[in-house]
mmCIF file of C-alpha atoms and ligand atoms in Angstrom:
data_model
loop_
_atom_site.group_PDB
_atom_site.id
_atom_site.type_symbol
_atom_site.label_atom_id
_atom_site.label_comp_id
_atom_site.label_asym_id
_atom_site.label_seq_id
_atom_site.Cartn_x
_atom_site.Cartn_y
_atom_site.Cartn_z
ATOM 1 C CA UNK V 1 0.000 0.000 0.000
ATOM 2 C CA UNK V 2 1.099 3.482 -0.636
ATOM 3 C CA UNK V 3 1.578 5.541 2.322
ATOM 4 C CA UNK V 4 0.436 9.315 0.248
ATOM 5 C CA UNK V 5 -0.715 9.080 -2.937
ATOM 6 C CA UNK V 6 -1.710 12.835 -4.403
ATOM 7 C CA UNK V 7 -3.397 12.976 -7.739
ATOM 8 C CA UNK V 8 -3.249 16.629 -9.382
ATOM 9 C CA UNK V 9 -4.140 18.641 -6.637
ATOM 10 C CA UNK V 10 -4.765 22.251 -6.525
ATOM 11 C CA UNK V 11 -4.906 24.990 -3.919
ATOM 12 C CA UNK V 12 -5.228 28.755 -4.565
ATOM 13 C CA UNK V 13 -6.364 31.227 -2.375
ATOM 14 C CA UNK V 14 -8.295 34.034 -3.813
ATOM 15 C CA UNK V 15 -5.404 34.815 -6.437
ATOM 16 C CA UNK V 16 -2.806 33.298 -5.192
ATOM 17 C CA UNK V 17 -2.063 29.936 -6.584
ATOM 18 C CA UNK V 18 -0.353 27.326 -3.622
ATOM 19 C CA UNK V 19 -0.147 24.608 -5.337
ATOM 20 C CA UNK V 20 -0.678 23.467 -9.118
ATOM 21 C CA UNK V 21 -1.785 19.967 -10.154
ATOM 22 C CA UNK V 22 0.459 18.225 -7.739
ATOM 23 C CA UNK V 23 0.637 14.407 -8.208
ATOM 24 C CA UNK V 24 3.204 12.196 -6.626
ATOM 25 C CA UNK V 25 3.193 9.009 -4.595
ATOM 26 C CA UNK V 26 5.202 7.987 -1.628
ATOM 27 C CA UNK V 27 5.747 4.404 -0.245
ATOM 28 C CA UNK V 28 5.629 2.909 3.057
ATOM 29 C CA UNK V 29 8.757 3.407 4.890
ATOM 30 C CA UNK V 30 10.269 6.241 2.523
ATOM 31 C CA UNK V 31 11.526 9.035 3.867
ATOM 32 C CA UNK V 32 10.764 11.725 1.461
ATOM 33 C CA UNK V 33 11.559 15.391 1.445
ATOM 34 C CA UNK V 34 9.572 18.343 0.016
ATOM 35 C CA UNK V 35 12.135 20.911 -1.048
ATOM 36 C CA UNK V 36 12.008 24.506 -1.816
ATOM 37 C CA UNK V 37 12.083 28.163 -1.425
ATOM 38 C CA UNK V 38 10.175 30.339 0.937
ATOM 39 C CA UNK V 39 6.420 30.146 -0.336
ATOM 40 C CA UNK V 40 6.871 27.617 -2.607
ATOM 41 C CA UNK V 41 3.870 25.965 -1.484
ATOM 42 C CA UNK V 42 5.020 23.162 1.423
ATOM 43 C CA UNK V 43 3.106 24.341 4.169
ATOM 44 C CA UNK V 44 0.167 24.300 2.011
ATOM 45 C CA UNK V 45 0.926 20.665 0.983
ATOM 46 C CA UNK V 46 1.536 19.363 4.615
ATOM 47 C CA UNK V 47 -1.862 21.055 5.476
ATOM 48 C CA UNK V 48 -3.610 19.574 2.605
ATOM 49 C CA UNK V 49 -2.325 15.840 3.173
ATOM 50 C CA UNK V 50 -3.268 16.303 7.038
ATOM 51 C CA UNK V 51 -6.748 17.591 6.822
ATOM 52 C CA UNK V 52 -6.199 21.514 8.153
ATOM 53 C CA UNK V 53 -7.080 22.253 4.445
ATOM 54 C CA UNK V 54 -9.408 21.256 1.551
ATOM 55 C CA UNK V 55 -7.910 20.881 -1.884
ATOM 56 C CA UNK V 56 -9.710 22.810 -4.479
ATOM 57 C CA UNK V 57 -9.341 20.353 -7.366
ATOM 58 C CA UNK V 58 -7.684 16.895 -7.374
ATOM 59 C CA UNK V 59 -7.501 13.774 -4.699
ATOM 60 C CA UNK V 60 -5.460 12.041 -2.494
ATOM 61 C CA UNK V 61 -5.204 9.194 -0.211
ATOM 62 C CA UNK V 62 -3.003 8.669 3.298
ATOM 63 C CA UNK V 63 -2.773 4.774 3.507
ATOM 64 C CA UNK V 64 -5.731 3.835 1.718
ATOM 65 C CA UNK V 65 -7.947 6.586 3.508
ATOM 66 C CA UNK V 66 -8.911 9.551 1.203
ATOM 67 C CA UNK V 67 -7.886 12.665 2.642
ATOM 68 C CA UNK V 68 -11.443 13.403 3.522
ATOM 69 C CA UNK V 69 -11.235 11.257 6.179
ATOM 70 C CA UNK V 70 -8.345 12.727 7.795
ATOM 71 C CA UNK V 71 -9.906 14.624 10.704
ATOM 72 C CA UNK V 72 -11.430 11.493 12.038
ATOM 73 C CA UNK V 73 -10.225 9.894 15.243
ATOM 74 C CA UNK V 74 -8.325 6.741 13.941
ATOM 75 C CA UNK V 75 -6.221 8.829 11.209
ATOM 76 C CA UNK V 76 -4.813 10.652 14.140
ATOM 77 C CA UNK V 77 -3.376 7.847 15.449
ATOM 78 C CA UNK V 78 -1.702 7.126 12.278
ATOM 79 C CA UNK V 79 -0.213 10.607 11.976
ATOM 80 C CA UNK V 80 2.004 12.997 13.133
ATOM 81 C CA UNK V 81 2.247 16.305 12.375
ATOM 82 C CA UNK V 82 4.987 18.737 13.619
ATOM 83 C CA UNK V 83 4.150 22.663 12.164
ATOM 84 C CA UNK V 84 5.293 26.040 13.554
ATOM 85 C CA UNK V 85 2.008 26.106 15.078
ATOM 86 C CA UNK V 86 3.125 24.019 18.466
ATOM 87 C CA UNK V 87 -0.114 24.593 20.454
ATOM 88 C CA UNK V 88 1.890 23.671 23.752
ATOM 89 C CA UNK V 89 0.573 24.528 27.382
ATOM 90 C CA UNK V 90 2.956 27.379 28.232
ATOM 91 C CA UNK V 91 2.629 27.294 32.178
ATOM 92 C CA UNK V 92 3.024 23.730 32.261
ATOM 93 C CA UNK V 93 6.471 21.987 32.336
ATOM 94 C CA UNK V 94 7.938 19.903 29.637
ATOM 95 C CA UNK V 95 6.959 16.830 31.432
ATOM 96 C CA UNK V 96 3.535 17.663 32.219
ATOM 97 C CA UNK V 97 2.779 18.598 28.193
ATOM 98 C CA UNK V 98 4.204 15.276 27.280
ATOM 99 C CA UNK V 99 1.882 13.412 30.152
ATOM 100 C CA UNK V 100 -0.827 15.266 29.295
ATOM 101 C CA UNK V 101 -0.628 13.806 25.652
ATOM 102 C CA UNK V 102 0.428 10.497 26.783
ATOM 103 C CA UNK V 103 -2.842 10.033 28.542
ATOM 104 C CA UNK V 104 -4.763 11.518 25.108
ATOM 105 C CA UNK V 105 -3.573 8.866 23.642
ATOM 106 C CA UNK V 106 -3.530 6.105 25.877
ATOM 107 C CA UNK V 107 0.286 5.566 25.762
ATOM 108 C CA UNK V 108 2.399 3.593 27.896
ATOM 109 C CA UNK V 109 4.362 5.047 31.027
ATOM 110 C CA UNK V 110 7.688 4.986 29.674
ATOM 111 C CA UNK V 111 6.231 7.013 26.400
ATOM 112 C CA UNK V 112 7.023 10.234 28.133
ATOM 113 C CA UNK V 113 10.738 9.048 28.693
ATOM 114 C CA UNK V 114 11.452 7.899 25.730
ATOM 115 C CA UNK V 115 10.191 11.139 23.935
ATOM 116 C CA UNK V 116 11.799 12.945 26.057
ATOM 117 C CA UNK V 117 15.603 11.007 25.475
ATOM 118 C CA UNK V 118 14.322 10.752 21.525
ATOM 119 C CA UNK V 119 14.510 15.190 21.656
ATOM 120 C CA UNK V 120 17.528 14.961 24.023
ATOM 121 C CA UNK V 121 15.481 17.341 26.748
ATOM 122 C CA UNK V 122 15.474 14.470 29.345
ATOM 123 C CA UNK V 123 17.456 16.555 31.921
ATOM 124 C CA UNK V 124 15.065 19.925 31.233
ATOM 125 C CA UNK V 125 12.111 17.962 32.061
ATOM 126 C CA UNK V 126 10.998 20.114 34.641
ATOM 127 C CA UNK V 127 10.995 23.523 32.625
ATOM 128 C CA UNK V 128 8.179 25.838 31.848
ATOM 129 C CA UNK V 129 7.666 26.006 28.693
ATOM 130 C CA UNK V 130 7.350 29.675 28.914
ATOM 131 C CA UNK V 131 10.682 29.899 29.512
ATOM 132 C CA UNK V 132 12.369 27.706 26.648
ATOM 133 C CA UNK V 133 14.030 28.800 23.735
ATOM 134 C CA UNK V 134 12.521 28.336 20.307
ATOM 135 C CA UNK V 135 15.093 25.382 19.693
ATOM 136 C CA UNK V 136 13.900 23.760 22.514
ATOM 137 C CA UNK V 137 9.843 24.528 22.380
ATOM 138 C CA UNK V 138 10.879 22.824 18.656
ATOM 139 C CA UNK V 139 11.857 19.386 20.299
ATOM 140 C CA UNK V 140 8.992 19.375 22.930
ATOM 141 C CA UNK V 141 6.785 20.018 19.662
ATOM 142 C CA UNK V 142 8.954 16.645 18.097
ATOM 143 C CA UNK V 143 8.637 15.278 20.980
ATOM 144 C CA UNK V 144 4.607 15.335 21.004
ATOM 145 C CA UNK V 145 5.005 14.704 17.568
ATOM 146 C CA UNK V 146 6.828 11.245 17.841
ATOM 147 C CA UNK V 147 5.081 9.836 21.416
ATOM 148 C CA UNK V 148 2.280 8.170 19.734
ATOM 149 C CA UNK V 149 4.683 6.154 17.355
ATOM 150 C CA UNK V 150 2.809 7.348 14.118
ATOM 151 C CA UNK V 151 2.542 5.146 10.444
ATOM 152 C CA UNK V 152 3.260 8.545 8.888
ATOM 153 C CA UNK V 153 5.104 11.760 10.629
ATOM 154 C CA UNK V 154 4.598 14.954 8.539
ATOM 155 C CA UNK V 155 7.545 17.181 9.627
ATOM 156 C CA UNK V 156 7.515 20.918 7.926
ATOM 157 C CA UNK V 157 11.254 22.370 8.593
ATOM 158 C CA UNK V 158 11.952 20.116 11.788
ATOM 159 C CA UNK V 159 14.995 21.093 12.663
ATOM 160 C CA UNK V 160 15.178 24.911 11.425
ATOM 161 C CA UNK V 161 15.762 26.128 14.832
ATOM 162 C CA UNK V 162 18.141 23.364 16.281
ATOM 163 C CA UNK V 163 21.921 23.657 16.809
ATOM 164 C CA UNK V 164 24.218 21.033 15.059
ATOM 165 C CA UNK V 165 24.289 18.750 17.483
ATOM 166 C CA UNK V 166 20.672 18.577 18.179
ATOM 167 C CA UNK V 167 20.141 18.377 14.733
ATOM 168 C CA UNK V 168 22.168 15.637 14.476
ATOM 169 C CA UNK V 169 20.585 14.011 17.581
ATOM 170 C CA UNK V 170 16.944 14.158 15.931
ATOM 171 C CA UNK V 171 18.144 12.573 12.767
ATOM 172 C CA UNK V 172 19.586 9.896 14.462
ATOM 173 C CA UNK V 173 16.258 9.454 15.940
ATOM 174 C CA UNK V 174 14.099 10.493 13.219
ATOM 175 C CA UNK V 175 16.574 7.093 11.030
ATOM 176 C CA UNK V 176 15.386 5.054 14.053
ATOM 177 C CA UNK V 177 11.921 5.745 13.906
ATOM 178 C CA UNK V 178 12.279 5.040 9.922
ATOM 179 C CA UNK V 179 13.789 1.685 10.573
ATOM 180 C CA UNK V 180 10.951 0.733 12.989
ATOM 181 C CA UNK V 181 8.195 1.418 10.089
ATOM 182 C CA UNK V 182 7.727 5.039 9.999
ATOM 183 C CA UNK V 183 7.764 7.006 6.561
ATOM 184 C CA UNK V 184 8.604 10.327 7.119
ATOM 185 C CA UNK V 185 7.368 13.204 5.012
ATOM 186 C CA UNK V 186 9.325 16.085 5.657
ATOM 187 C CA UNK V 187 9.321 19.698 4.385
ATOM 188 C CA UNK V 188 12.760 21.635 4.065
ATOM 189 C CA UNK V 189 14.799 24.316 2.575
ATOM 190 C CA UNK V 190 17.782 23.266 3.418
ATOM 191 C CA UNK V 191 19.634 20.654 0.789
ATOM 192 C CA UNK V 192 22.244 19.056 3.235
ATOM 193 C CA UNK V 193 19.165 17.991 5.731
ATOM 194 C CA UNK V 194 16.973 16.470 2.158
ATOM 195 C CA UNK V 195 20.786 14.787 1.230
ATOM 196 C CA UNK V 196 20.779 13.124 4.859
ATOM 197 C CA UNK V 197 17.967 12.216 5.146
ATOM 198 C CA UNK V 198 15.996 11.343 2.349
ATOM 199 C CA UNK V 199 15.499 8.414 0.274
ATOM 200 C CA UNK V 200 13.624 10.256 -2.259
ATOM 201 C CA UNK V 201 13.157 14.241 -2.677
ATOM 202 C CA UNK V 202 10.938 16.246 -4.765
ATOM 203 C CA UNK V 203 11.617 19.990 -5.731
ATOM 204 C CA UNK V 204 8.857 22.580 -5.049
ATOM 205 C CA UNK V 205 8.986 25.681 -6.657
ATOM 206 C CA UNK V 206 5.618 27.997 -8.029
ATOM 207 C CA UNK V 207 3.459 25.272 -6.595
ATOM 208 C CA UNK V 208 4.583 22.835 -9.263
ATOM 209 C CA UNK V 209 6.877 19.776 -8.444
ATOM 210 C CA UNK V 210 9.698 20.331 -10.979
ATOM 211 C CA UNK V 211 12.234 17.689 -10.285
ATOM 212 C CA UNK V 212 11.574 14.025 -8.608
ATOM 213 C CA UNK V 213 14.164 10.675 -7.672
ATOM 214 C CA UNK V 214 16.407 9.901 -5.464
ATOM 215 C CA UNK V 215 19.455 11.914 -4.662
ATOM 216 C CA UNK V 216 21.716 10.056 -6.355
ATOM 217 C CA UNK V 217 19.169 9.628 -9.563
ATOM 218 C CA UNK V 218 18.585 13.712 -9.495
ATOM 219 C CA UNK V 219 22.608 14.375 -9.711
ATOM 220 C CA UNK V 220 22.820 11.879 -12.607
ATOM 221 C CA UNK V 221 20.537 13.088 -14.668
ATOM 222 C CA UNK V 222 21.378 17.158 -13.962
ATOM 223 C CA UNK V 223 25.279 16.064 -13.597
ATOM 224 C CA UNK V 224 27.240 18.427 -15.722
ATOM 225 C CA UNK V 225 30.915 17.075 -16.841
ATOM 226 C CA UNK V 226 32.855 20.074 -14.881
ATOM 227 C CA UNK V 227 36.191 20.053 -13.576
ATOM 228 C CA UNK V 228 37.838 22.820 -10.854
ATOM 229 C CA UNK V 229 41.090 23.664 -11.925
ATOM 230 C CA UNK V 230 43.343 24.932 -8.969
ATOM 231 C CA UNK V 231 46.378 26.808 -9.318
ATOM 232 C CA UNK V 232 49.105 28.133 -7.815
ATOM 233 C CA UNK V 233 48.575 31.401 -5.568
ATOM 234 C CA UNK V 234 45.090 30.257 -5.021
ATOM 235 C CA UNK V 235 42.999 31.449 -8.526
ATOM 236 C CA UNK V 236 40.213 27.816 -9.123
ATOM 237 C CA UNK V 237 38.547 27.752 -12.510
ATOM 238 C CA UNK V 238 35.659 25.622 -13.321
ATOM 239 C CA UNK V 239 35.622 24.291 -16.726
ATOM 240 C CA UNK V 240 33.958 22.024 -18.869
ATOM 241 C CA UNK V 241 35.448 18.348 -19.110
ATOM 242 C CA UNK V 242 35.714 17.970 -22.849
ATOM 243 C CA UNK V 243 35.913 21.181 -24.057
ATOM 244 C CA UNK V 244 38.688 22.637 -26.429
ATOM 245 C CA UNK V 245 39.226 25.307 -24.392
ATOM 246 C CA UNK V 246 39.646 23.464 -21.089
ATOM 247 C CA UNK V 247 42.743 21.291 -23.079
ATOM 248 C CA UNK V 248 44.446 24.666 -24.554
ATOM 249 C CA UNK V 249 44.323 26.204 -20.820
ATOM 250 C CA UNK V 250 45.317 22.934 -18.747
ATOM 251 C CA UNK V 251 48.044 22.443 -21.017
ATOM 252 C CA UNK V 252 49.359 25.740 -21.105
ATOM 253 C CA UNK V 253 49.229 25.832 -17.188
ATOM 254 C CA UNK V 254 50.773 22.403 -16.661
ATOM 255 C CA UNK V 255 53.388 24.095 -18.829
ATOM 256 C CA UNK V 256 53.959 26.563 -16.502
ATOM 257 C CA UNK V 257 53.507 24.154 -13.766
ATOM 258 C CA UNK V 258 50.599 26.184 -12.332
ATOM 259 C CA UNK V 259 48.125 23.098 -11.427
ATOM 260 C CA UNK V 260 48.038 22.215 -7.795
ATOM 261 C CA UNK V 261 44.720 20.203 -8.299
ATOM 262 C CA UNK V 262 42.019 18.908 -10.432
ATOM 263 C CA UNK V 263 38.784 18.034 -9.203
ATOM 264 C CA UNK V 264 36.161 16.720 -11.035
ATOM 265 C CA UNK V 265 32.338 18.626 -9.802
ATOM 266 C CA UNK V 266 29.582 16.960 -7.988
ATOM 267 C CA UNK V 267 26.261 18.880 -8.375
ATOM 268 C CA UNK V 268 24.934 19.843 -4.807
ATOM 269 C CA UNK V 269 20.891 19.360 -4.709
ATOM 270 C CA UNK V 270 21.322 23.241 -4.315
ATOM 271 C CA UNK V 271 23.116 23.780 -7.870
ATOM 272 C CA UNK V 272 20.545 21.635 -9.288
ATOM 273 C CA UNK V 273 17.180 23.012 -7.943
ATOM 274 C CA UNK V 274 18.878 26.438 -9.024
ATOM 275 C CA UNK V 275 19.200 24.290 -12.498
ATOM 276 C CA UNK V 276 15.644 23.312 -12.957
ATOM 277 C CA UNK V 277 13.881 26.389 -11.337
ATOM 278 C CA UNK V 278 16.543 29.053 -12.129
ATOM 279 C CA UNK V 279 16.183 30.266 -8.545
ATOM 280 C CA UNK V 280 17.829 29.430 -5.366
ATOM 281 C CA UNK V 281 16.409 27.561 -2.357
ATOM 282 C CA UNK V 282 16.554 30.347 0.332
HETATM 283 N N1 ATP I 301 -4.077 31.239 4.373
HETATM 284 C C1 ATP I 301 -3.521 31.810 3.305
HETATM 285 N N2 ATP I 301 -4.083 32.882 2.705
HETATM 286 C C2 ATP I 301 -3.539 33.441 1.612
HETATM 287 N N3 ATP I 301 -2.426 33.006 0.999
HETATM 288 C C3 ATP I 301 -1.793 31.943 1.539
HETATM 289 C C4 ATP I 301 -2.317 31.290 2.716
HETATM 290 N N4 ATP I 301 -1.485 30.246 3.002
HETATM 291 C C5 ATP I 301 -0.505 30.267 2.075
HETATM 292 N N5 ATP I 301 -0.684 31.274 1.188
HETATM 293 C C6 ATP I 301 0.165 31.586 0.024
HETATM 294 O O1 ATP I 301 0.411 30.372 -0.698
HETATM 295 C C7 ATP I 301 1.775 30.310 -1.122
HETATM 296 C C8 ATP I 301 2.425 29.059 -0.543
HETATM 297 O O2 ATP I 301 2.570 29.237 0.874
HETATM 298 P P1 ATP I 301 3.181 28.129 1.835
HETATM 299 O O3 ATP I 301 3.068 28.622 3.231
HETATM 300 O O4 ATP I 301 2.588 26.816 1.505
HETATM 301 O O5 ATP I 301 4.722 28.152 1.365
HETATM 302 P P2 ATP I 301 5.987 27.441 2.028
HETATM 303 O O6 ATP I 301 6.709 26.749 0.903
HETATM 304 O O7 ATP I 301 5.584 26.600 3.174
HETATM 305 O O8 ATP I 301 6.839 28.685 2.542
HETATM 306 P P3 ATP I 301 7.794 28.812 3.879
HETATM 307 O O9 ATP I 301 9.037 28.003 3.582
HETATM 308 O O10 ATP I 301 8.076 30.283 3.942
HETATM 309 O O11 ATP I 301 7.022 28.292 5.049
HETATM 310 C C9 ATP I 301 2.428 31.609 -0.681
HETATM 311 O O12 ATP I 301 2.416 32.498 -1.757
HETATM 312 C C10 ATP I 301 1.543 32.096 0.445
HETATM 313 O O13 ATP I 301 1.562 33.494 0.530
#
């Protein structure tokens, strides 16, 4: 069974267009990334996949369930959805929001703990959350997110205001969670978090998915034969691999004995989104 399956979906409001005859599938146990630019249209998409919004045109299904159904009780055990909007009880402490959705949900005991380790805020369990840092209000948010050990976690920009190491910390967890049967759908604009994490990526730009595949299958198929040239006193030029003009200058510079490397030039997801779109991620 797929785990989303979108069929040309469309969301506008009033003039604005969101999103554009969107179709794409994603299978159990994927983790897939939604990348793109400020406005693009991901927020929409999470919204629209998780019942906070009616498409205007086109379907789609979350395990078998169209997303009609979404709002009803049993999809929300089957999802998780972490969004800016956190909705978490600011006078209570960390521990007491994470109880208080425990017993929602009719979790085990140790649910609380092991959210709390799978954030790394175990030792600021007893905080208000009124006094946390956005970071940190972030992971209790994950935290909530993860407790109820959901078929699908929708994550839009998890980890946009974590340090390195947390960062690093939640993918660990986030891989964890994937090898125990979660697929992950996450939204993101940053390429090195899509590159470590996802399976599969799709590029988001004007509401339109431009570019879909794997990493690896995306770099192929955009790869342009480049090499970087470095010389002596620290000048780098980046040249095409066959070209005429790249043999007249390499020789000429070996001749000289210039060269102090040649590389050859792996696209970044960056350099290609900025390929297919003609604008940049940020
Ligand atoms: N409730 C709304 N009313 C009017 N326009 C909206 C609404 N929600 C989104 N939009 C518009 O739809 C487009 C897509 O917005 P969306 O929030 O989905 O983008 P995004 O890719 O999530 O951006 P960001 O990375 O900044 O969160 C934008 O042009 C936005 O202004």
């Amino acid at each position: 069974m797929l785990a989303v399956d979108v069929q040309h979906i469309q969301k506008h409001f009033k003039q604005q267009t969101a999103l554009n005859d969107v179709t794409f599938s994603i299978k159990e146990r994927e983790i897939f990334g939604f990348l793109g630019p400020s406005g693009a249209g991901k927020t929409t998409l999470i919204k629209l996949l998780t019942g906070q919004l009616s498409p205007d045109a086109g379907t789609g299904a979350l395990l078998g369930h169209s997303l009609k159904d979404m709002t009803k009780p049993v999809m929300r055990q089957e999802i998780g959805v972490l969004s800016d909007n956190s909705g978490l009880y600011e006078r209570l402490t960390i521990q007491e929001n994470l109880v208080l959705y425990r017993d929602l949900y009719n979790l085990p005991k140790e649910a609380v703990d092991e959210a709390l380790a799978f954030v790394n805020l175990s030792e600021h369990r007893k905080k208000r959350v009124t006094h946390l840092s956005k970071g940190m209000r972030q992971r209790v948010t994950l935290a909530r997110t993860i407790m109820h050990k959901p078929k699908i976690l929708f994550l839009d920009e998890p980890t946009s205001a974590l340090d390195p190491a947390n960062t690093a910390h939640i993918y660990r967890g986030l891989r964890a969670l994937n090898e125990q049967g979660t697929t992950i759908f996450l939204t993101t604009h940053d390429m090195a978090e899509a590159e470590n994490l996802c399976n599969r990526v799709a590029f988001l730009h004007d509401g339109l998915i431009q570019a879909i595949g794997t990493v690896e299958e995306l770099k192929d198929q955009y790869r342009e034969e480049l090499i970087v040239v470095e010389l002596e006193g620290g000048a780098s030029h980046e040249l095409a691999l066959n070209g005429e003009e790249t043999a007249t200058k390499v020789s000429e510079w070996m001749r000289q004995g210039m060269i102090q490397r040649i590389l050859t030039k792996e696209p970044t997801l960056g350099d290609i989104f900025m390929k297919v779109t003609g604008s940049d991620l940020i």
